[in-house]
Amino acid sequence: MVSAGAGGAGLTGKAVVVTGAGRGLGEAFAVHLARAGAAVVVNDVDAPQARRVARLIRDAGFPAVASTHSVADPAAAAAIVELCVAEYGGIHGLVNNAGLTYEALPWEDDPARARAVVEVNLLGVIHTGLAAIRRMRPAGGGSIVNISSGASLGQRTIGVYAATKGAVCTLTCSWALDLEDCGIRVNAVCPKAYTRMVWTSERAARHTPPDRTPDRVAPLVHFLLDDDRSAGITGQIIRCTGPELHIVGQPYLKAPVLYRDEWDVDAVTTAFAEVLGSHLEPYGLEKRSPSRLRKWLAPARTA
């Protein structure tokens, strides 16, 4: 048994759940955290892979147990957390890593595939996170790391996946606000690594060198789970691409702010024609300028 609420010793003696840990990023996180002293629940719906990773950790002399529950089901997600409590006496850390993706243009998308991605990538984070929070709060705190993606800014052909990852960022900030006084920190990581998810996307594979291995992101997750090293850090979205580490800016209200007692459609049209049209935001991960903004800027370029 470990003390999930104990502090002051890094990850030594802490109990951590890592979802989607049967391969790729999740496996790298689970192995790294175990070597750092944490007792780990290795969760993955691919049972042979979950058991393989748990066995790999145990064979190296560290505590690990496999879970094959699906995060998409609220009862099964709760069972992952309860397994951690039963095995190790509590839960100190949660890494919400389980995820699905696929590529499709919007007019070719399939509702069943879209639903499956939402159920794992978003509802899975919610189900497992709520179960962990209900255990962490009475114990005095803990740390949750939600795995998001740079795609949360918008990316071609993976709109549903990107939407779930954007929602995970918003959820992270909301939970951070709600849980700060409970001693529970919540942060999100946007990793870029050469994994099986990248292999299935020709676009992603072109922009992700093979040396960007998942283990290069693991130290950031370790840092965020360590209450000593990352004390006071919550509500942050942090991107790690291997060589690059930076904070991702959160949405904000952009100046100028126009005031009017009442806005009718003609007044809104005038506002965009005369003022706001020059302040439109580039959109998506590639920062594409809206066509109206391109027309607005064109005279300035030719002047």
PDB file of C-alpha atoms in Angstrom, residues 5 40 42 49 55 103 109 113 126 132 142 159 161 187 197 205 213 216 227-228 232 235 256 261 265 284 287 289 298:
ATOM      1  CA  GLY A   5      -1.816  11.964  -0.153  1.00  0.00           C
ATOM      2  CA  VAL A  40       1.255   2.578 -11.728  1.00  0.00           C
ATOM      3  CA  VAL A  42      -1.489   0.554 -16.722  1.00  0.00           C
ATOM      4  CA  GLN A  49      -0.704  -4.709 -24.495  1.00  0.00           C
ATOM      5  CA  ARG A  55       4.791  -6.945 -16.771  1.00  0.00           C
ATOM      6  CA  GLU A 103      -8.910  11.242 -40.976  1.00  0.00           C
ATOM      7  CA  ASP A 109     -17.306  11.828 -42.141  1.00  0.00           C
ATOM      8  CA  ARG A 113     -16.713   6.976 -35.929  1.00  0.00           C
ATOM      9  CA  ILE A 126     -14.509  13.290 -17.957  1.00  0.00           C
ATOM     10  CA  ALA A 132     -10.253  10.348  -9.605  1.00  0.00           C
ATOM     11  CA  GLY A 142      -3.528  15.256  -6.317  1.00  0.00           C
ATOM     12  CA  GLY A 159     -11.961  17.904 -37.207  1.00  0.00           C
ATOM     13  CA  TYR A 161     -10.406  14.656 -33.039  1.00  0.00           C
ATOM     14  CA  ASN A 187      -2.973  20.740 -16.471  1.00  0.00           C
ATOM     15  CA  MET A 197      -1.443   7.552 -34.235  1.00  0.00           C
ATOM     16  CA  ALA A 205       4.042  11.535 -40.415  1.00  0.00           C
ATOM     17  CA  THR A 213       9.980   9.417 -29.538  1.00  0.00           C
ATOM     18  CA  ARG A 216      10.896  12.685 -24.831  1.00  0.00           C
ATOM     19  CA  ASP A 227       3.725  18.252  -6.303  1.00  0.00           C
ATOM     20  CA  ASP A 228       7.129  19.567  -5.234  1.00  0.00           C
ATOM     21  CA  GLY A 232       1.313  26.159  -7.857  1.00  0.00           C
ATOM     22  CA  GLY A 235      -4.792  25.412 -15.473  1.00  0.00           C
ATOM     23  CA  PRO A 256     -11.048  46.589 -29.820  1.00  0.00           C
ATOM     24  CA  ASP A 261     -26.800  50.454 -26.817  1.00  0.00           C
ATOM     25  CA  VAL A 265     -27.749  43.647 -38.329  1.00  0.00           C
ATOM     26  CA  GLY A 284      -6.159  26.652 -37.333  1.00  0.00           C
ATOM     27  CA  LYS A 287      -2.738  30.097 -38.908  1.00  0.00           C
ATOM     28  CA  SER A 289      -5.972  34.167 -42.640  1.00  0.00           C
ATOM     29  CA  ALA A 298      -4.010  43.309 -49.858  1.00  0.00           C
TER      30      ALA A 298
END
